[in-house]
Amino acid sequence: STRPKCLTPFLFDTLAKCDLGPHIMIQSRSRSNCTMPRLLLLLLLAPAARAFLAPGASAPLSRSAARTSLPRLSAAPTPLANEGDWSAYRDPATDVVYYFNGRTGESLWEPPYDGFPSIADEVGGGGAESKDEGEGLFGSLFGGAATEKTPEVVEEVPVESKDEGEGLFGSLFGGASKEKTPEVVKEAPAPAPAPAPAPSFSEKSAPLTVDGVLSFLKPKKAEEEIIVIPDSPPFSIEMSSRVLPHPEKISWGGEDAVWSDGRSFAVFDGVSGADKVDGVPLYSKTLAQKMPAFTTRGRGLTTSGLVAALSDCATFADAAATGASTALIASVGEDGILRALSLGDSALIVVRDGEVAARTRDTSHYFDCPYQLADGCRDRPKDGSRLKVELRKGDVLVAASDGVFDNLPDEVIAGEVKGGMPAAMAKSITDLARVVSLDDEAETPYSTQGKKEREPGFESGVGGKVDDISCVVVRCS
């Protein structure tokens, strides 16, 4: 006799503004065995209904404005009588009159008070328009019986008529199939063409379930990437790496770490400002040590494989290591495709004919605060940037920590990889980065940005940045 408990006041008010309150009461009386799952479905779809508010509206529309702005999903039942907040309606399923309060949501079988206008309770509809039980808002939502509609006469103005199953919910889920005859329009040159039938999931409409809607709304899973191995590889790869600790950290090896295994490689840059516990392995070095356990030796990795491997390593390091680390992991597939994942400010460039042909994108929260992995940190491998490049014979890949890229512009690094073996190129790049990092008068990428960000010590826009330096060089030969 009151507002259904399963309807929150907010949802009930929303339904009232859309003239759906009477629909709810009718359906709750005539189909009580399935009201709850349908109301839950309506709750799920409430945001979609609110999307039909007038464009640019910054506040809920008034009741009258809502009526004119919202498309009519289904004609509301015609009241048999009105007085104050109360209206009398006829339940089309039971043919019994009931009384509904549009303000409070209360409904009664008997008149709300003495003196309410009397209703002639005649079987067959009285003053209300009789509707088939399968029609209306919920009928079109959940699949009512198919009905044949008689021609509709429209005076003077041609009006395009829509099927009961069309509109917001009909177009989304497919209403019951209905056969419709053309409209008869007075003073119109020709009958308006019947609209195309609403789409449906199958040839025969079936009642819609909450599980069905959830499966329909669930995003489709992306297809798994597969590396197609050709009969003859497009090229072979040669790889070498080198790490130079910070001058003040040489005794214990610094915080950078690298890993390489056949076709895959990684650079892990320990974050010097992160809190650390004495006697516990560093996060960056733990990642490098555990990578072989989560990858297939000698095989190329897909992008999803890179994310999965790094995620597994990070989960282990969260529990077993201390500190924090950025991560750059990449793999050259047997199909000649480079796939890379970058979380933080380490970078990878593809050098082709002496010029930079491709580069990973840094991911940072703000200047000098890169994305990083650590126990309790919100950044995770899935948040990293991706790079996918088709390589050519002769391409050289340089993956390095910010100890290299903060001190050397990309074009300078590209100039250091002309010819030679990967080991020699890695040594040349790291040695040059170290020299520049110790030069207080050098103009570097970091000093230039540091001046813009007003970083202490770099107000003049010059000066190298002393740091751990690590580098991996791969040559496609």
Coordinates of C-alpha atoms in Angstrom, one line a residue:
S1 CA 0.0 0.0 0.0
T2 CA 3.1 2.3 0.0
R3 CA 6.1 2.9 -2.2
P4 CA 7.7 -0.5 -3.0
K5 CA 10.7 -1.1 -0.7
C6 CA 12.9 -2.0 -3.6
L7 CA 12.5 1.6 -5.0
T8 CA 14.8 4.1 -3.4
P9 CA 13.3 7.6 -2.9
F10 CA 15.7 9.0 -5.6
L11 CA 14.7 6.4 -8.1
F12 CA 11.1 6.7 -7.3
D13 CA 11.3 10.5 -7.8
T14 CA 13.1 10.0 -11.1
L15 CA 10.4 7.6 -12.3
A16 CA 7.7 10.1 -11.2
K17 CA 9.4 12.8 -13.3
C18 CA 9.2 10.6 -16.3
D19 CA 5.5 9.7 -15.6
L20 CA 6.5 6.1 -14.9
G21 CA 5.0 5.8 -11.4
P22 CA 1.6 4.4 -12.6
H23 CA 3.5 1.9 -14.8
I24 CA 5.4 0.6 -11.7
M25 CA 2.2 0.2 -9.7
I26 CA 0.4 -1.6 -12.5
Q27 CA 3.2 -4.0 -13.1
S28 CA 3.8 -4.6 -9.4
R29 CA 0.2 -5.7 -9.0
S30 CA -0.3 -7.7 -12.2
R31 CA 3.2 -9.3 -12.4
S32 CA 4.4 -9.5 -8.8
N33 CA 6.4 -12.6 -9.4
C34 CA 8.9 -10.8 -11.6
T35 CA 8.8 -7.2 -10.4
M36 CA 12.0 -7.2 -8.4
P37 CA 14.4 -8.3 -11.2
R38 CA 12.7 -5.8 -13.6
L39 CA 13.0 -3.0 -11.1
L40 CA 16.7 -3.9 -10.7
L41 CA 17.0 -3.7 -14.5
L42 CA 15.3 -0.3 -14.5
L43 CA 17.8 0.8 -11.8
L44 CA 20.7 -0.3 -14.1
L45 CA 19.2 1.7 -17.0
A46 CA 18.3 4.8 -15.0
P47 CA 21.4 6.7 -16.1
A48 CA 20.5 6.0 -19.7
A49 CA 17.1 7.4 -19.2
R50 CA 18.5 10.5 -17.6
A51 CA 20.7 11.0 -20.6
F52 CA 17.6 12.2 -22.5
L53 CA 17.4 15.4 -20.5
A54 CA 17.8 18.6 -22.5
P55 CA 21.4 19.1 -23.7
G56 CA 23.4 21.3 -21.4
A57 CA 21.0 21.0 -18.5
S58 CA 23.0 21.5 -15.3
A59 CA 20.1 20.7 -12.9
P60 CA 17.1 18.4 -12.9
L61 CA 14.3 19.7 -15.0
S62 CA 10.9 20.6 -13.5
R63 CA 8.1 18.1 -13.8
S64 CA 6.5 20.0 -16.7
A65 CA 9.8 20.5 -18.4
A66 CA 10.7 16.8 -18.1
R67 CA 7.5 15.9 -19.8
T68 CA 8.2 18.1 -22.8
S69 CA 12.0 17.3 -23.0
L70 CA 11.9 13.5 -22.5
P71 CA 10.8 11.3 -25.4
R72 CA 7.6 9.4 -24.6
L73 CA 8.7 5.8 -23.9
S74 CA 5.1 4.6 -23.7
A75 CA 1.8 6.4 -23.1
A76 CA 1.0 6.7 -19.4
P77 CA -2.3 5.2 -18.3
T78 CA -5.2 7.6 -18.5
P79 CA -6.6 8.5 -15.0
L80 CA -10.2 7.8 -14.5
A81 CA -10.4 10.7 -11.9
N82 CA -8.1 13.2 -10.4
E83 CA -8.2 15.2 -7.1
G84 CA -5.2 16.8 -5.4
D85 CA -2.3 14.4 -5.5
W86 CA -4.5 11.3 -6.0
S87 CA -5.5 9.7 -9.2
A88 CA -7.7 6.7 -10.0
Y89 CA -6.5 4.2 -12.6
R90 CA -7.7 0.8 -13.9
D91 CA -5.4 -2.1 -13.9
P92 CA -5.6 -3.6 -17.4
A93 CA -4.6 -7.0 -16.2
T94 CA -7.2 -7.4 -13.4
D95 CA -9.7 -4.8 -14.6
V96 CA -9.8 -3.4 -11.0
V97 CA -9.7 0.3 -10.1
Y98 CA -6.9 1.4 -7.8
Y99 CA -5.8 4.8 -6.4
F100 CA -2.3 6.3 -6.8
N101 CA -0.7 9.3 -5.0
G102 CA 1.7 10.9 -7.6
R103 CA 3.6 12.8 -4.9
T104 CA 4.2 10.0 -2.2
G105 CA 3.9 6.9 -4.4
E106 CA 1.3 5.4 -2.1
S107 CA -1.4 3.2 -3.7
L108 CA -4.7 1.9 -2.4
W109 CA -7.5 -0.4 -3.5
E110 CA -10.1 1.8 -1.9
P111 CA -10.7 5.6 -2.3
P112 CA -8.1 7.5 -0.3
Y113 CA -10.8 9.5 1.5
D114 CA -14.5 10.2 1.6
G115 CA -15.7 12.5 -1.1
F116 CA -13.2 11.4 -3.7
P117 CA -14.9 11.4 -7.1
S118 CA -16.8 8.1 -7.6
I119 CA -15.7 5.7 -10.3
A120 CA -18.1 3.6 -12.3
D121 CA -16.3 0.2 -11.9
E122 CA -17.5 -1.3 -15.1
V123 CA -15.8 -4.4 -16.5
G124 CA -14.1 -3.7 -19.8
G125 CA -12.3 -0.4 -19.1
G126 CA -14.6 2.3 -17.9
G127 CA -13.0 5.6 -18.7
A128 CA -9.5 4.3 -19.1
E129 CA -8.0 3.1 -22.4
S130 CA -7.5 -0.6 -22.2
K131 CA -4.1 -1.9 -23.1
D132 CA -2.9 -5.4 -23.7
E133 CA -0.8 -6.8 -20.8
G134 CA 2.2 -7.2 -23.1
E135 CA 2.1 -3.5 -24.2
G136 CA 3.4 -0.3 -22.6
L137 CA 6.9 0.4 -21.1
F138 CA 7.4 -3.0 -19.4
G139 CA 5.7 -4.9 -22.2
S140 CA 8.0 -3.6 -24.8
L141 CA 11.0 -4.1 -22.5
F142 CA 10.4 -7.7 -21.6
G143 CA 8.6 -9.0 -24.7
G144 CA 4.8 -8.9 -24.7
A145 CA 2.6 -10.8 -27.1
A146 CA 2.6 -9.8 -30.7
T147 CA -0.4 -7.6 -31.5
E148 CA -1.9 -6.2 -34.7
K149 CA -2.5 -2.5 -34.7
T150 CA -5.4 -0.8 -36.5
P151 CA -4.9 2.2 -38.7
E152 CA -4.5 5.5 -36.9
V153 CA -6.3 8.7 -38.1
V154 CA -4.3 11.8 -37.7
E155 CA -5.9 15.2 -38.2
E156 CA -4.2 17.7 -40.5
V157 CA -0.6 17.2 -39.3
P158 CA 1.3 14.1 -40.4
V159 CA 2.7 12.4 -37.4
E160 CA 5.3 9.7 -37.6
S161 CA 4.1 6.8 -35.5
K162 CA 6.5 4.5 -33.7
D163 CA 6.1 0.9 -32.7
E164 CA 5.6 0.2 -29.0
G165 CA 8.9 -1.7 -29.1
E166 CA 10.8 1.2 -30.4
G167 CA 12.4 4.1 -28.6
L168 CA 15.1 4.0 -25.9
F169 CA 14.5 0.4 -24.7
G170 CA 13.1 -1.0 -28.0
S171 CA 16.2 0.1 -30.0
L172 CA 18.5 -1.3 -27.3
F173 CA 16.9 -4.6 -26.7
G174 CA 14.3 -5.3 -29.3
G175 CA 10.6 -5.2 -28.5
A176 CA 7.9 -7.7 -29.4
S177 CA 7.4 -8.0 -33.2
K178 CA 4.3 -6.1 -34.3
E179 CA 2.6 -5.9 -37.6
K180 CA 1.5 -2.4 -38.5
T181 CA -0.7 -1.1 -41.2
P182 CA -0.1 2.3 -42.8
E183 CA -1.6 5.4 -41.1
V184 CA -4.4 7.3 -42.7
V185 CA -3.6 11.0 -42.8
K186 CA -6.1 13.7 -43.8
E187 CA -4.9 16.5 -46.0
A188 CA -1.5 14.8 -46.5
P189 CA -0.1 13.9 -50.0
A190 CA 0.7 10.4 -49.2
P191 CA 0.6 8.0 -46.2
A192 CA 3.7 8.1 -44.1
P193 CA 6.0 5.1 -44.6
A194 CA 6.1 2.6 -41.7
P195 CA 9.4 2.7 -39.8
A196 CA 11.8 -0.1 -40.0
P197 CA 11.2 -2.8 -37.3
A198 CA 13.2 -2.5 -34.2
P199 CA 16.3 -4.8 -34.1
S200 CA 16.0 -7.9 -32.0
F201 CA 18.4 -10.5 -30.7
S202 CA 16.6 -13.4 -32.5
E203 CA 13.7 -14.0 -34.9
K204 CA 11.4 -14.7 -32.0
S205 CA 11.3 -12.1 -29.2
A206 CA 11.9 -13.6 -25.8
P207 CA 11.4 -12.1 -22.3
L208 CA 14.5 -10.1 -21.3
T209 CA 16.3 -11.1 -18.1
V210 CA 18.7 -9.1 -15.9
D211 CA 21.5 -11.6 -16.7
G212 CA 20.8 -11.1 -20.4
V213 CA 21.1 -7.3 -20.1
L214 CA 24.3 -7.6 -18.1
S215 CA 25.9 -9.9 -20.7
F216 CA 24.8 -7.4 -23.4
L217 CA 26.3 -4.4 -21.6
K218 CA 29.5 -6.2 -20.7
P219 CA 32.4 -5.1 -22.9
K220 CA 33.7 -7.6 -25.4
K221 CA 37.1 -9.0 -24.6
A222 CA 39.8 -8.0 -27.1
E223 CA 41.1 -10.8 -29.2
E224 CA 44.5 -12.2 -28.0
E225 CA 47.4 -11.1 -30.1
I226 CA 49.3 -13.9 -31.8
I227 CA 52.8 -13.8 -33.1
V228 CA 52.9 -15.4 -36.5
I229 CA 56.3 -17.0 -37.0
P230 CA 57.4 -16.9 -40.7
D231 CA 59.2 -19.7 -42.4
S232 CA 62.4 -17.7 -42.4
P233 CA 62.9 -14.9 -39.8
P234 CA 63.2 -11.4 -41.4
F235 CA 66.5 -10.9 -39.5
S236 CA 68.5 -12.0 -36.5
I237 CA 69.1 -9.9 -33.4
E238 CA 72.2 -9.1 -31.4
M239 CA 72.0 -7.6 -27.9
S240 CA 74.2 -6.1 -25.2
S241 CA 73.7 -4.1 -22.1
R242 CA 75.7 -1.9 -19.6
V243 CA 75.1 -0.3 -16.2
L244 CA 77.1 2.5 -14.6
P245 CA 76.1 3.2 -11.0
H246 CA 75.9 6.7 -9.5
P247 CA 79.4 7.8 -8.4
E248 CA 78.2 7.7 -4.8
K249 CA 76.6 4.3 -5.1
I250 CA 79.4 2.3 -6.8
S251 CA 80.2 0.3 -3.7
W252 CA 76.8 -1.4 -3.7
G253 CA 76.0 -1.2 -7.4
G254 CA 73.4 1.6 -7.6
E255 CA 69.7 1.2 -8.2
D256 CA 69.4 0.6 -11.9
A257 CA 69.0 -3.0 -13.3
V258 CA 68.7 -4.6 -16.7
W259 CA 67.5 -7.9 -18.0
S260 CA 67.7 -9.6 -21.4
D261 CA 66.8 -13.1 -22.6
G262 CA 66.9 -14.0 -26.3
R263 CA 64.4 -11.7 -27.9
S264 CA 63.1 -9.8 -24.8
F265 CA 64.8 -7.2 -22.6
A266 CA 64.1 -4.6 -19.9
V267 CA 65.4 -1.6 -18.0
F268 CA 64.5 -1.0 -14.4
D269 CA 65.3 2.3 -12.9
G270 CA 65.2 2.4 -9.1
V271 CA 63.6 5.6 -7.7
S272 CA 66.2 7.2 -5.4
G273 CA 63.7 9.2 -3.4
A274 CA 61.6 6.1 -2.4
D275 CA 61.7 4.9 1.2
K276 CA 63.9 1.8 1.6
V277 CA 64.5 -0.8 4.4
D278 CA 68.1 -1.8 5.1
G279 CA 68.8 -5.5 4.3
V280 CA 65.8 -5.9 1.9
P281 CA 66.4 -6.4 -1.8
L282 CA 65.8 -3.4 -4.0
Y283 CA 62.6 -3.3 -6.0
S284 CA 64.4 -2.7 -9.4
K285 CA 66.9 -5.5 -8.9
T286 CA 64.1 -7.9 -7.8
L287 CA 62.2 -7.2 -11.0
A288 CA 65.3 -8.0 -13.1
Q289 CA 66.0 -11.2 -11.2
K290 CA 62.4 -12.6 -11.4
M291 CA 61.7 -11.8 -15.1
P292 CA 63.0 -15.2 -16.3
A293 CA 60.5 -17.0 -14.1
F294 CA 57.6 -15.2 -15.8
T295 CA 58.7 -15.3 -19.5
T296 CA 59.4 -18.0 -22.1
R297 CA 63.1 -18.2 -22.8
G298 CA 64.1 -17.3 -26.3
R299 CA 60.5 -16.5 -27.5
G300 CA 59.0 -13.1 -28.4
L301 CA 56.3 -11.7 -26.2
T302 CA 53.0 -10.1 -27.2
T303 CA 51.9 -6.8 -25.7
S304 CA 49.6 -8.6 -23.3
G305 CA 52.4 -11.0 -22.5
L306 CA 54.6 -8.0 -21.5
V307 CA 51.9 -6.6 -19.3
A308 CA 51.3 -10.0 -17.7
A309 CA 55.0 -10.8 -17.1
L310 CA 55.6 -7.4 -15.5
S311 CA 52.5 -7.6 -13.4
D312 CA 53.6 -11.0 -12.0
C313 CA 57.0 -9.7 -11.2
A314 CA 55.6 -6.6 -9.6
T315 CA 53.3 -8.7 -7.4
F316 CA 56.3 -10.7 -6.2
A317 CA 58.4 -7.6 -5.6
D318 CA 55.6 -5.9 -3.7
A319 CA 56.0 -8.6 -1.0
A320 CA 59.7 -9.3 -1.2
A321 CA 61.5 -6.0 -2.1
T322 CA 61.9 -2.4 -0.9
G323 CA 61.8 0.9 -2.7
A324 CA 60.3 1.6 -6.0
S325 CA 61.2 1.3 -9.7
T326 CA 60.1 2.5 -13.2
A327 CA 60.0 -0.2 -15.8
L328 CA 60.6 -0.5 -19.6
I329 CA 60.1 -4.0 -21.1
A330 CA 60.2 -4.9 -24.8
S331 CA 60.4 -7.8 -27.1
V332 CA 61.3 -8.4 -30.8
G333 CA 59.0 -11.1 -32.1
E334 CA 59.9 -13.7 -34.6
D335 CA 57.6 -11.8 -37.0
G336 CA 59.9 -8.8 -36.9
I337 CA 57.6 -6.7 -34.8
L338 CA 58.9 -4.7 -31.8
R339 CA 56.5 -4.5 -28.9
A340 CA 57.3 -2.3 -25.9
L341 CA 55.7 -1.3 -22.6
S342 CA 56.9 1.8 -20.7
L343 CA 55.9 2.7 -17.2
G344 CA 57.9 5.8 -16.1
D345 CA 60.6 7.9 -17.7
S346 CA 63.0 5.3 -19.1
A347 CA 62.7 5.2 -22.9
L348 CA 63.3 3.2 -26.0
I349 CA 64.1 4.6 -29.4
V350 CA 64.3 2.9 -32.8
V351 CA 67.3 4.3 -34.9
R352 CA 66.9 3.8 -38.6
D353 CA 69.5 5.2 -41.0
G354 CA 71.0 7.4 -38.3
E355 CA 67.7 9.0 -37.3
V356 CA 65.1 8.3 -34.7
A357 CA 62.2 6.4 -36.4
A358 CA 60.1 5.7 -33.3
R359 CA 60.1 6.3 -29.5
T360 CA 58.1 5.2 -26.5
R361 CA 56.1 7.8 -24.6
D362 CA 57.1 8.8 -21.0
T363 CA 54.4 8.4 -18.3
S364 CA 54.7 10.8 -15.4
H365 CA 52.4 12.4 -12.8
Y366 CA 54.4 15.6 -13.0
F367 CA 57.9 16.8 -13.6
D368 CA 60.5 14.4 -12.0
C369 CA 57.7 12.1 -10.6
P370 CA 57.4 9.2 -13.1
Y371 CA 54.9 6.4 -12.9
Q372 CA 56.5 3.7 -10.8
L373 CA 56.0 0.3 -9.3
A374 CA 56.1 -0.2 -5.5
D375 CA 54.1 -1.9 -2.7
G376 CA 51.0 0.1 -2.2
C377 CA 51.5 2.4 -5.3
R378 CA 48.5 2.9 -7.5
D379 CA 50.6 2.7 -10.7
R380 CA 50.5 -0.7 -12.3
P381 CA 51.9 -2.2 -15.5
K382 CA 48.6 -1.8 -17.3
D383 CA 48.9 1.9 -17.0
G384 CA 52.1 2.1 -19.1
S385 CA 52.4 3.4 -22.6
R386 CA 52.7 0.9 -25.6
L387 CA 54.7 0.9 -28.7
K388 CA 54.5 -1.4 -31.7
V389 CA 56.8 -1.0 -34.7
E390 CA 57.6 -3.2 -37.7
L391 CA 61.4 -3.4 -37.7
R392 CA 63.8 -3.6 -40.7
K393 CA 67.1 -5.1 -41.2
G394 CA 69.7 -2.6 -39.9
D395 CA 67.5 -1.0 -37.3
V396 CA 69.1 -0.4 -33.9
L397 CA 67.1 -0.2 -30.6
V398 CA 68.3 1.7 -27.6
A399 CA 66.5 1.2 -24.3
A400 CA 67.9 3.2 -21.4
S401 CA 67.1 4.8 -18.1
D402 CA 66.7 8.5 -17.5
G403 CA 70.4 8.6 -16.6
V404 CA 70.9 8.5 -20.4
F405 CA 67.9 10.4 -21.7
D406 CA 68.1 13.2 -19.1
N407 CA 71.6 14.0 -20.3
L408 CA 71.6 13.2 -24.0
P409 CA 69.1 14.3 -26.7
D410 CA 67.6 11.6 -28.9
E411 CA 69.5 12.7 -31.9
V412 CA 72.9 12.6 -30.1
I413 CA 72.1 9.0 -29.0
A414 CA 71.2 8.1 -32.6
G415 CA 74.6 9.5 -33.7
E416 CA 76.4 7.0 -31.3
V417 CA 74.9 3.9 -32.9
K418 CA 76.3 4.2 -36.5
G419 CA 77.8 0.8 -37.1
G420 CA 79.7 -1.4 -34.7
M421 CA 78.6 -4.1 -32.4
P422 CA 75.9 -3.7 -29.7
A423 CA 78.5 -3.9 -26.8
A424 CA 80.6 -1.1 -28.3
M425 CA 77.5 1.0 -28.9
A426 CA 76.2 0.5 -25.3
K427 CA 79.6 1.5 -23.9
S428 CA 79.8 4.6 -26.1
I429 CA 76.3 5.8 -25.1
T430 CA 76.8 5.2 -21.3
D431 CA 80.3 6.8 -21.3
L432 CA 79.0 9.9 -23.0
A433 CA 76.0 10.2 -20.7
R434 CA 78.3 10.0 -17.7
V435 CA 80.6 12.7 -19.0
V436 CA 77.7 15.0 -19.7
S437 CA 76.1 14.3 -16.3
L438 CA 79.2 15.7 -14.6
D439 CA 79.4 18.8 -16.7
D440 CA 77.8 21.8 -14.9
E441 CA 77.8 23.9 -18.1
A442 CA 76.2 21.3 -20.4
E443 CA 72.8 22.1 -21.9
T444 CA 70.8 18.9 -21.4
P445 CA 67.1 17.8 -21.9
Y446 CA 66.8 17.8 -18.1
S447 CA 68.3 21.2 -17.5
T448 CA 66.1 22.8 -20.2
Q449 CA 62.9 21.3 -18.7
G450 CA 64.2 22.0 -15.1
K451 CA 64.5 25.7 -15.9
K452 CA 60.8 25.8 -17.1
E453 CA 59.7 23.9 -13.9
R454 CA 62.0 26.1 -11.7
E455 CA 63.8 23.1 -10.4
P456 CA 66.4 24.1 -7.8
G457 CA 69.9 24.1 -9.2
F458 CA 68.7 24.4 -12.8
E459 CA 67.5 27.9 -12.9
S460 CA 70.1 28.8 -15.5
G461 CA 69.0 26.0 -17.8
V462 CA 72.3 24.3 -17.9
G463 CA 74.0 21.4 -16.1
G464 CA 74.1 17.6 -16.3
K465 CA 72.1 15.4 -14.0
V466 CA 74.2 12.8 -12.1
D467 CA 72.3 9.5 -11.8
D468 CA 72.6 5.8 -12.3
I469 CA 73.0 5.0 -16.0
S470 CA 71.8 1.8 -17.7
C471 CA 71.4 0.9 -21.4
V472 CA 70.4 -2.0 -23.6
V473 CA 71.3 -2.0 -27.3
V474 CA 69.7 -4.3 -29.9
R475 CA 70.8 -4.6 -33.5
C476 CA 68.7 -6.2 -36.2
S477 CA 71.3 -7.8 -38.5

